[in-house]
Coordinates of C-alpha atoms in Angstrom, one line a residue:
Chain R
X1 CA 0.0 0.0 0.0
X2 CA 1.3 3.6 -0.8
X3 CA 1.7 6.2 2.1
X4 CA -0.3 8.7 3.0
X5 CA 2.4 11.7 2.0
X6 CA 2.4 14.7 4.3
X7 CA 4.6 17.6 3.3
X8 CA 5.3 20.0 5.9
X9 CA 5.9 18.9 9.6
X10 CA 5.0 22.5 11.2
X11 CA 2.1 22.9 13.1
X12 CA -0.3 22.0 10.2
X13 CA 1.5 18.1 9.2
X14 CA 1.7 17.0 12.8
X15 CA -1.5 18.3 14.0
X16 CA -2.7 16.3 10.5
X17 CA -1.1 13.7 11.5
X18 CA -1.3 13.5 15.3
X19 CA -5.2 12.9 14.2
X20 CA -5.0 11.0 11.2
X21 CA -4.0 8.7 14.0
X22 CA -6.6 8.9 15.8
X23 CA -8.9 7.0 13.2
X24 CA -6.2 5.0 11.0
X25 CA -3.7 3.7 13.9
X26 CA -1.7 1.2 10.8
X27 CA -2.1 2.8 7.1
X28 CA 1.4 4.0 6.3
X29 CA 2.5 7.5 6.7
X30 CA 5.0 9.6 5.6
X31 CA 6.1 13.4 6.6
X32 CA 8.8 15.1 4.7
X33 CA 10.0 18.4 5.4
X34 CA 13.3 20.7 4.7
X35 CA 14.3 21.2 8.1
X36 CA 14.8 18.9 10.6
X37 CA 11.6 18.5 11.8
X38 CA 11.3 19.3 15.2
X39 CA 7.7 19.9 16.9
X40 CA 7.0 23.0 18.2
X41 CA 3.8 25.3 17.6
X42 CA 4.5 28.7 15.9
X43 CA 2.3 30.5 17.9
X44 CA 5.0 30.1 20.9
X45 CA 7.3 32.1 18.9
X46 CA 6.1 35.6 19.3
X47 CA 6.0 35.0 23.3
X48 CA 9.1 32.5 23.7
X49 CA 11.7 35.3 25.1
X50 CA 11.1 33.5 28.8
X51 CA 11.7 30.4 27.3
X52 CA 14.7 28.3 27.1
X53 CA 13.2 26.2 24.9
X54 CA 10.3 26.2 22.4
X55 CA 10.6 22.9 20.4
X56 CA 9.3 19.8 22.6
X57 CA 9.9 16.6 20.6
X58 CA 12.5 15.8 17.7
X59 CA 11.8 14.3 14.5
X60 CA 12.6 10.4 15.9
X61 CA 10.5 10.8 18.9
X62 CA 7.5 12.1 16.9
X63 CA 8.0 9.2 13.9
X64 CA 7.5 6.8 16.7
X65 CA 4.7 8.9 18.4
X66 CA 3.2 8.9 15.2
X67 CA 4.2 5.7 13.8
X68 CA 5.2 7.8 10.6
X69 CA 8.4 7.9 8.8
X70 CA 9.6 11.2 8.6
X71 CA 11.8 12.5 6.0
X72 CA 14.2 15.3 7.3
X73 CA 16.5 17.7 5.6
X74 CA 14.4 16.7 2.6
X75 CA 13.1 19.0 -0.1
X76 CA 10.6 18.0 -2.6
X77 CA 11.5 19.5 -5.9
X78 CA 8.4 18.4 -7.8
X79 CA 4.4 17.2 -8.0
X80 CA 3.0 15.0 -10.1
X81 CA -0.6 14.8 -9.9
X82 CA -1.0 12.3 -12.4
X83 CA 1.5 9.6 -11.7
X84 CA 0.5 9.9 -8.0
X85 CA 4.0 10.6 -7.5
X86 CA 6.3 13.9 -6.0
X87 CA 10.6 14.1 -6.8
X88 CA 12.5 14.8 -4.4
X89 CA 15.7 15.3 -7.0
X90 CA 16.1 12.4 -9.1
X91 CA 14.3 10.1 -6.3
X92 CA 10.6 9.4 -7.3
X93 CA 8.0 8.4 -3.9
X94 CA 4.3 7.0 -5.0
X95 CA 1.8 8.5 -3.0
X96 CA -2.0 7.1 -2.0
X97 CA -2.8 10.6 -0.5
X98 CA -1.1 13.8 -0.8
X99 CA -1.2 16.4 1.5
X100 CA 0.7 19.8 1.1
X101 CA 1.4 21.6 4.4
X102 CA 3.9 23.2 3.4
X103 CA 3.2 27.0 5.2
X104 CA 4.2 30.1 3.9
X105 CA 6.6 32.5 2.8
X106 CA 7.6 35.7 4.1
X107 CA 7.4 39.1 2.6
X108 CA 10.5 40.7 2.3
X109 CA 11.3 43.6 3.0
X110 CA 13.0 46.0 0.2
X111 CA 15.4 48.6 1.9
X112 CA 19.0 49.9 1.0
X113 CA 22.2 49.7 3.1
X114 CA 25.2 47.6 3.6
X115 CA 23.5 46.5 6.8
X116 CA 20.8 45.1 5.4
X117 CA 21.8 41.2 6.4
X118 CA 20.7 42.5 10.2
X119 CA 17.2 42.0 8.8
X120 CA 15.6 39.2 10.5
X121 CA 12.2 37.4 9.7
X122 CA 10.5 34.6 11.9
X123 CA 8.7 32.2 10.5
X124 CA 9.3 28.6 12.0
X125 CA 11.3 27.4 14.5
X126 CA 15.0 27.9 12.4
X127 CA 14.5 31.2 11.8
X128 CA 13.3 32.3 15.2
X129 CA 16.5 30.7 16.5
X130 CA 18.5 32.6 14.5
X131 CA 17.1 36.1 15.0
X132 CA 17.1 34.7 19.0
X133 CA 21.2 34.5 18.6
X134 CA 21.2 37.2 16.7
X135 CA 19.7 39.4 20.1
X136 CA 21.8 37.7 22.3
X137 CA 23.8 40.0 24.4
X138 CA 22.0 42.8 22.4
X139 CA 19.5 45.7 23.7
X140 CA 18.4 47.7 20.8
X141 CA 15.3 45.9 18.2
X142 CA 13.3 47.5 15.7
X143 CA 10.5 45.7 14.4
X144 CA 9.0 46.5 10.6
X145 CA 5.4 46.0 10.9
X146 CA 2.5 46.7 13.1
X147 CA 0.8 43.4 12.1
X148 CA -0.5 40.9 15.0
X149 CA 3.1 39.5 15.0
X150 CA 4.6 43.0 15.2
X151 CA 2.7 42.9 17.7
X152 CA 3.2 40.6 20.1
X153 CA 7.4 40.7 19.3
X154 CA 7.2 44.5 20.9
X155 CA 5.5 43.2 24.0
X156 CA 7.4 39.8 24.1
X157 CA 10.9 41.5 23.6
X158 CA 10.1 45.2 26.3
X159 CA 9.2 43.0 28.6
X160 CA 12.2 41.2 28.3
X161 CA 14.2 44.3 28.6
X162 CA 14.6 44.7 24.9
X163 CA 14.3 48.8 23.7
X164 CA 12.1 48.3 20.8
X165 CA 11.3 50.6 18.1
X166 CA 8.4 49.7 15.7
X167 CA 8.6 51.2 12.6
X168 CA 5.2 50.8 10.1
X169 CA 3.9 52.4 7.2
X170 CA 0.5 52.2 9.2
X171 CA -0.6 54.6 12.0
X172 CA -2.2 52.2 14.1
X173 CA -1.4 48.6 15.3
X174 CA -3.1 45.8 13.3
X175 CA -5.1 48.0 11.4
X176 CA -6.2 45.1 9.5
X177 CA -7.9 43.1 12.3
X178 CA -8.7 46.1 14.6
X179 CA -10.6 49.1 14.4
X180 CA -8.3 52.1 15.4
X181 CA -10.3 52.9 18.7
X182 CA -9.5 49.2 19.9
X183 CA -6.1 49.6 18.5
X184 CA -5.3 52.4 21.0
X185 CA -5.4 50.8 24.5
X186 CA -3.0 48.4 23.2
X187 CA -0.5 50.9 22.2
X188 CA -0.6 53.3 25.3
X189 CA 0.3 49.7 27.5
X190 CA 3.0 48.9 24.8
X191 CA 4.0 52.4 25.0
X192 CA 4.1 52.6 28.6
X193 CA 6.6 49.1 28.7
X194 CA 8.9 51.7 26.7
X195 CA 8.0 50.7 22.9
X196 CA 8.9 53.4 20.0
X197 CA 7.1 54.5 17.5
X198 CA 7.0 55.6 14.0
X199 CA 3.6 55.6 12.2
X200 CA 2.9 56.4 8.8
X201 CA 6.4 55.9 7.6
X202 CA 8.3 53.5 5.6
X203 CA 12.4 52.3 6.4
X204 CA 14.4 53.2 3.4
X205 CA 17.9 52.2 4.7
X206 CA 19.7 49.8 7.2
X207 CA 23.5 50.8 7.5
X208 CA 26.0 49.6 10.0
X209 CA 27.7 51.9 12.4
X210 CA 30.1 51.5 14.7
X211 CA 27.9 50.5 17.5
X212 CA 25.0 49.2 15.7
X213 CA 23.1 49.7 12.7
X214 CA 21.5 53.6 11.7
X215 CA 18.4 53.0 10.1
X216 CA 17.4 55.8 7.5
X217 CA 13.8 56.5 7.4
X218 CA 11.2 58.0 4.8
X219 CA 11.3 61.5 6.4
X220 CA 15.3 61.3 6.8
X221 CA 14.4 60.3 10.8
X222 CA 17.5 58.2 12.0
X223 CA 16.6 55.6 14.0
X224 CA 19.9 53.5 16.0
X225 CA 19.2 49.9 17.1
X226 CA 21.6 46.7 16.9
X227 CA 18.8 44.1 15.1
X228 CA 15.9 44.6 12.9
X229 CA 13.2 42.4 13.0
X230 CA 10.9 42.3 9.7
X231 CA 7.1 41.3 10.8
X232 CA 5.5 42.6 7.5
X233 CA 3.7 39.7 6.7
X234 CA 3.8 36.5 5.3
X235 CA 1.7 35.3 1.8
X236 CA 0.9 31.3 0.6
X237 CA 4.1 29.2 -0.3
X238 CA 2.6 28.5 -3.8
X239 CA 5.3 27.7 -6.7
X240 CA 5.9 24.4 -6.3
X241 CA 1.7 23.7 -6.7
X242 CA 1.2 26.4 -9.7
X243 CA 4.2 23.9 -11.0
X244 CA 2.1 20.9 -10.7
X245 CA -0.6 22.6 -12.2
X246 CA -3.1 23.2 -9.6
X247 CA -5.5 25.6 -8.9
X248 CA -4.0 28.7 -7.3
X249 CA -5.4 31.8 -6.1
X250 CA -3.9 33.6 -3.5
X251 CA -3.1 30.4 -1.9
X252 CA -3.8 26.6 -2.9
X253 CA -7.6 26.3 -3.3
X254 CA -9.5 23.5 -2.0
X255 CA -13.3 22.8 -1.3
X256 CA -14.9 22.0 2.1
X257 CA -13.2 18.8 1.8
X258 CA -10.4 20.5 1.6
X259 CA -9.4 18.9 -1.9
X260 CA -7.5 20.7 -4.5
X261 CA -8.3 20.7 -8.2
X262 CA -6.4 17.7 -8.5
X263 CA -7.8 14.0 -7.1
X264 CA -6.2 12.6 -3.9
X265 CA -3.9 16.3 -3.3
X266 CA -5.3 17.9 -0.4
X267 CA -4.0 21.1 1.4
X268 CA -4.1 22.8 4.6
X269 CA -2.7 25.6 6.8
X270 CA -0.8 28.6 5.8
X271 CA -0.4 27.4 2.2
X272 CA -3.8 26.7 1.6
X273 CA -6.7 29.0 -0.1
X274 CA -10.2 27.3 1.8
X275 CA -13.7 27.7 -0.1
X276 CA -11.9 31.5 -1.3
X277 CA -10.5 32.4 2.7
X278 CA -6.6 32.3 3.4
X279 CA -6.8 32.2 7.4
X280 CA -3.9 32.5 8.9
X281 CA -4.2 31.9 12.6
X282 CA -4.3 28.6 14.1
X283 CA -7.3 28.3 14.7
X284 CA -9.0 27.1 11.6
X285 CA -5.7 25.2 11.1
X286 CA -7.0 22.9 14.4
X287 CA -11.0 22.9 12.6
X288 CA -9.2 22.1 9.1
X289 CA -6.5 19.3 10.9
X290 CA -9.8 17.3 12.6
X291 CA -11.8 17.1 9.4
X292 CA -9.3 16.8 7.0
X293 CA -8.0 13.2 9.2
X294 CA -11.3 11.8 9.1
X295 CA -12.0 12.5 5.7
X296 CA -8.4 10.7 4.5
X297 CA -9.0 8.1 6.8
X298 CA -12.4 6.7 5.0
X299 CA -14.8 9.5 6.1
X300 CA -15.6 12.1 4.0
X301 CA -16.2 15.3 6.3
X302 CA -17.1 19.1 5.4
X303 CA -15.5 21.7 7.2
X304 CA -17.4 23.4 9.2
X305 CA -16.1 26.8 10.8
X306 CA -17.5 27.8 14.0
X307 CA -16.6 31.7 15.2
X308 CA -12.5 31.7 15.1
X309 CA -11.3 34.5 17.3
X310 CA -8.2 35.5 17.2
X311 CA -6.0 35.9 20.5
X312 CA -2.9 38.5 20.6
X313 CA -0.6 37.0 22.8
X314 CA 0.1 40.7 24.3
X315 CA -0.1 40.2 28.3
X316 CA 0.4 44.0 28.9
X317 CA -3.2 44.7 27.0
X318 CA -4.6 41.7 26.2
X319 CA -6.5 41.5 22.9
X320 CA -9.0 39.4 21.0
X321 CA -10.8 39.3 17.6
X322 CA -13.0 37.9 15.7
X323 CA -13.4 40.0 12.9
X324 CA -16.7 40.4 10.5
X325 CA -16.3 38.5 7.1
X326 CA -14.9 40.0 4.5
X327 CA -17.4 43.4 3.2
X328 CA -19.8 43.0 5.6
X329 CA -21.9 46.1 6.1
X330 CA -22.2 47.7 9.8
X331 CA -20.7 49.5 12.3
X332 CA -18.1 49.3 15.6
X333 CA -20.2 50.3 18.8
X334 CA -17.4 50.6 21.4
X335 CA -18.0 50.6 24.9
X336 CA -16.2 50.8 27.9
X337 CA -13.2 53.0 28.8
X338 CA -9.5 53.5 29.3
X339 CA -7.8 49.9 28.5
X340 CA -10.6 47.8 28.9
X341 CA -12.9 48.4 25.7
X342 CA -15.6 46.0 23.9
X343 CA -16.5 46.3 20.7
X344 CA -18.9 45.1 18.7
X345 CA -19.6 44.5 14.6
X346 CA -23.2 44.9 14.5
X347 CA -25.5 44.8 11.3
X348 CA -29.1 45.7 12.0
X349 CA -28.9 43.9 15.5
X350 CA -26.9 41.4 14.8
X351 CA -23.9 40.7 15.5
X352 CA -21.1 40.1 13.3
X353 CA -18.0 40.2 14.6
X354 CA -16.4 41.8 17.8
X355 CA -12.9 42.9 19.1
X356 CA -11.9 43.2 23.1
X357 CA -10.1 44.1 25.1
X358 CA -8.5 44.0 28.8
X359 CA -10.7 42.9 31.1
X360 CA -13.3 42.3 28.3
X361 CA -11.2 39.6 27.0
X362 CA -13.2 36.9 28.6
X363 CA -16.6 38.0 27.1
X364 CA -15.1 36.1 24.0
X365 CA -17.0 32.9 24.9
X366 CA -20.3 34.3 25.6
X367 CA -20.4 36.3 22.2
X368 CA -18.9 33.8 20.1
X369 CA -22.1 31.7 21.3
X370 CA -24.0 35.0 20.1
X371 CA -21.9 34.7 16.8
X372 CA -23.3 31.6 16.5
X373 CA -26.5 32.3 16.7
X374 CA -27.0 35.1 15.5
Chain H
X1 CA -8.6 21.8 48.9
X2 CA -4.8 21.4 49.4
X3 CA -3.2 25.0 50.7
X4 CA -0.8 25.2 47.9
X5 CA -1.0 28.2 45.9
X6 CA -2.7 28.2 42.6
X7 CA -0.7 27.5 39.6
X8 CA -1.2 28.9 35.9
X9 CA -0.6 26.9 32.7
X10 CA -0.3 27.7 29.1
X11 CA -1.1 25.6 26.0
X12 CA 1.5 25.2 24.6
X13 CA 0.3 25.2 20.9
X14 CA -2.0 28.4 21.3
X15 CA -0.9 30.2 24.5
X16 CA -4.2 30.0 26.4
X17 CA -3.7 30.3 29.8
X18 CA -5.3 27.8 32.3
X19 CA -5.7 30.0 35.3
X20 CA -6.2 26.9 38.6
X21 CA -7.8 30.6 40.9
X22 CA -10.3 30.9 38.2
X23 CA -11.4 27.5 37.1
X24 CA -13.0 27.0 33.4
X25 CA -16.9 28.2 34.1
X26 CA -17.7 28.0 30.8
X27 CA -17.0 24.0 30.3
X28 CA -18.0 23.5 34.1
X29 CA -14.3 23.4 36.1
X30 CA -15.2 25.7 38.9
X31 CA -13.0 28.2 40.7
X32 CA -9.6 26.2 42.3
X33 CA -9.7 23.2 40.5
X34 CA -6.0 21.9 39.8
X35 CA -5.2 21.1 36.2
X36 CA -4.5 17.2 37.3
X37 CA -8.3 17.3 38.4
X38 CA -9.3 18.2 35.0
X39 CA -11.0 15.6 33.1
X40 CA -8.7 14.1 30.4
X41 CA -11.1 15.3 27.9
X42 CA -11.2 18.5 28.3
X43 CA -10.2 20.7 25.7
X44 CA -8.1 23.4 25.3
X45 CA -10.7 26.8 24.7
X46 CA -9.2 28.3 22.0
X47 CA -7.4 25.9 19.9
X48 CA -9.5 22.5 20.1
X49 CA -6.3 20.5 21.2
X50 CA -7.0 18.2 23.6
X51 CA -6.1 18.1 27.6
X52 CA -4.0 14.4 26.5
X53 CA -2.8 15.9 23.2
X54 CA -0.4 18.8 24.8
X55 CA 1.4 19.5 27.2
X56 CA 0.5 22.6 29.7
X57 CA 3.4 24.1 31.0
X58 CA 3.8 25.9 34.0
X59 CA 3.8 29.7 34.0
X60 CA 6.7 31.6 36.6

């Protein structure tokens, strides 16, 4: 019998896995992936400064856990859809299932300088250990990017005695999952553990000086820190499956059943484009890992969404959430004051989406049963 | 209930914090219940993973 082929071993191809398990204890199984396969869960990496370590099982512990073979150092080089095959160089594995897992890439960022290999992205476990050597024994971090992972970096490293500067082209944080108003409390906390910052502005240059790196701003602002962290983003790791010749979008698409528009290739995760909705948070990656196992082990399931609120992992402001889809009509009614603020999406009564935060945090439960609903 | 003090654990895939002070109302774990006491199929709030799947570490 051909294996089951999992490509990716991040958070997506062993939470696939761990419950592929669950219903098919025997089929064979196979994970490859390029790095060396550790578990570890990317969410940890945006709060791991008071951690010594982040990873929790290497790749031989989780091939027995898992009874899987898992394929490290390994980079698949090519799909083919029609053989029921991937190359990995001149090698050639048959597959029964495919799955690709394979995440995403980050944007990078396009400055000038000679300092420019200070810039630092975090995206999986390697990287994150490399910018964390790279801060080692150092004080001064700017981060590009107000995103979510911006974010939770400025609180993660302030509180951590870092001096951080945060440096975005926005003028609020997360102005894509936060109205501005909800957006504030976070900052005056973030402010308050000593965070920088420069709204409304790009970086044009990254130079090294004696002491450091100068970084050159838009305006001509000089900004001196000894690392710069890039958090602008991260988009679908597509090529490989545009290759292969399947359907593409922003990400990899796939149905409810998370197919693609090939038989027997399925995707999930970052990579993955689901019924027309790249989520990146972890958890529809969790609601997408449960079905998807049933469904290759003999048991066709639909995905099902419930309300996915998204956490920021800020501890000075806490914040969740759970934004309206995509160009719905309505208003924010905020209430509350100071730090602790509630907000709610609303659309002739109903409710559509809310963000909260401080002690509002923990109404999440109660309205994602409104959400539901509603 | 033992006199220890109350301990706080975090999910180690999401970062929820289990709070032992504050229990889990929502799923029925009152106030002061110890995470051992928890039932083993109790699932983590925000990320679905379940109590046996990962491992809560201890917070400070």
């Amino acid at each position: 019998m051909e294996p089951l082929i999992i490509i990716g071993t991040g958070l997506a191809g062993y939470t696939l896995a761990k419950e592929f398990r669950k219903h098919d204890p025997h089929s064979p199984l196979t994970l490859i992936t390029a790095d060396d396969g550790r578990y570890y869960s990317k969410p940890m990496l945006s709060i791991g400064m008071s951690r010594k370590q982040i990873d929790s099982a290497d790749a031989n512990e989780m091939a027995e856990q898992l009874n899987a073979s898992i394929l490290t150092n390994t980079r698949v080089t090519a799909i083919d859809p029609q053989h029921h095959l991937i190359k990995i160089g001149r090698d050639e594995l048959r597959y029964r299932q495919l799955v690709l897992a394979w995440g995403a890439d980050v944007f990078q960022l396009e400055v000038e300088g000679d300092g420019i290999e200070e810039i630092y992205s975090v995206n999986n476990l390697q990287t994150y250990e490399v910018f964390r050597k790279a801060i080692s024994g150092k004080k001064r971090v700017a981060i590009v990017g107000s995103g979510l992972v911006g974010c939770e970096f400025a609180n993660d490293l302030a509180a951590s005695e870092h001096h951080v500067e945060m440096i975005s082209q926005s003028h609020t944080l997360m102005p894509k999952l936060l109205p501005p108003d909800v957006a504030a409390p976070l900052q005056v906390c973030l402010q308050a553990l000593g965070v920088h910052f420069h709204f409304g502005i790009g970086l044009a240059e990254v130079n090294r000086t004696d002491g450091g790196l100068e970084l050159v701003l838009n305006s001509g602002k000089l900004v001196h820190v000894d690392v710069v962290l890039s958090a602008i983003g991260i988009k679908p790791h597509i090529s490989m499956a545009l290759e292969a010749g399947l359907t593409v979008n922003e990400g990899i698409q796939v149905n409810h059943l998370l197919e693609t528009s090939e038989p027997d290739v399925f995707a999930l995760g970052d990579c993955a484009e689901v019924d027309g909705h790249v989520l990146l948070y972890v958890a529809p990656l969790m609601a997408c890992a449960k079905t998807l196992a049933r469904t290759l082990a003999g048991h066709p399931t639909p995905l099902r969404y419930g309300p996915m609120p998204v956490g920021v992992k800020t501890p000075i402001c806490p914040v969740v959430v759970c934004p309206p889809p995509k160009g719905s009509l309505g208003q924010w009614q905020i209430h509350g004051e100071g730090l602790d603020l509630r907000a709610c999406f609303v659309q002739e009564e109903k409710l559509l989406g809310y963000a909260l935060t401080g002690q509002y945090v923990k109404e999440k439960y109660a309205l994602n049963k409104k959400l539901s609903t509603s | 209930m033992s006199m220890e003090a109350f301990r706080k654990w975090q999910c180690t895939v999401c970062g929820f914090v289990y709070d032992e002070a504050d229990g889990w109302p929502d799923d029925d774990i009152p106030p002061g219940t110890r995470w051992e006491d928890i039932s083993e199929d109790w699932v983590c709030p925000d990320c679905g993973v379940s109590k046996q799947d990962f491992e809560m570490i201890l917070l400070e």
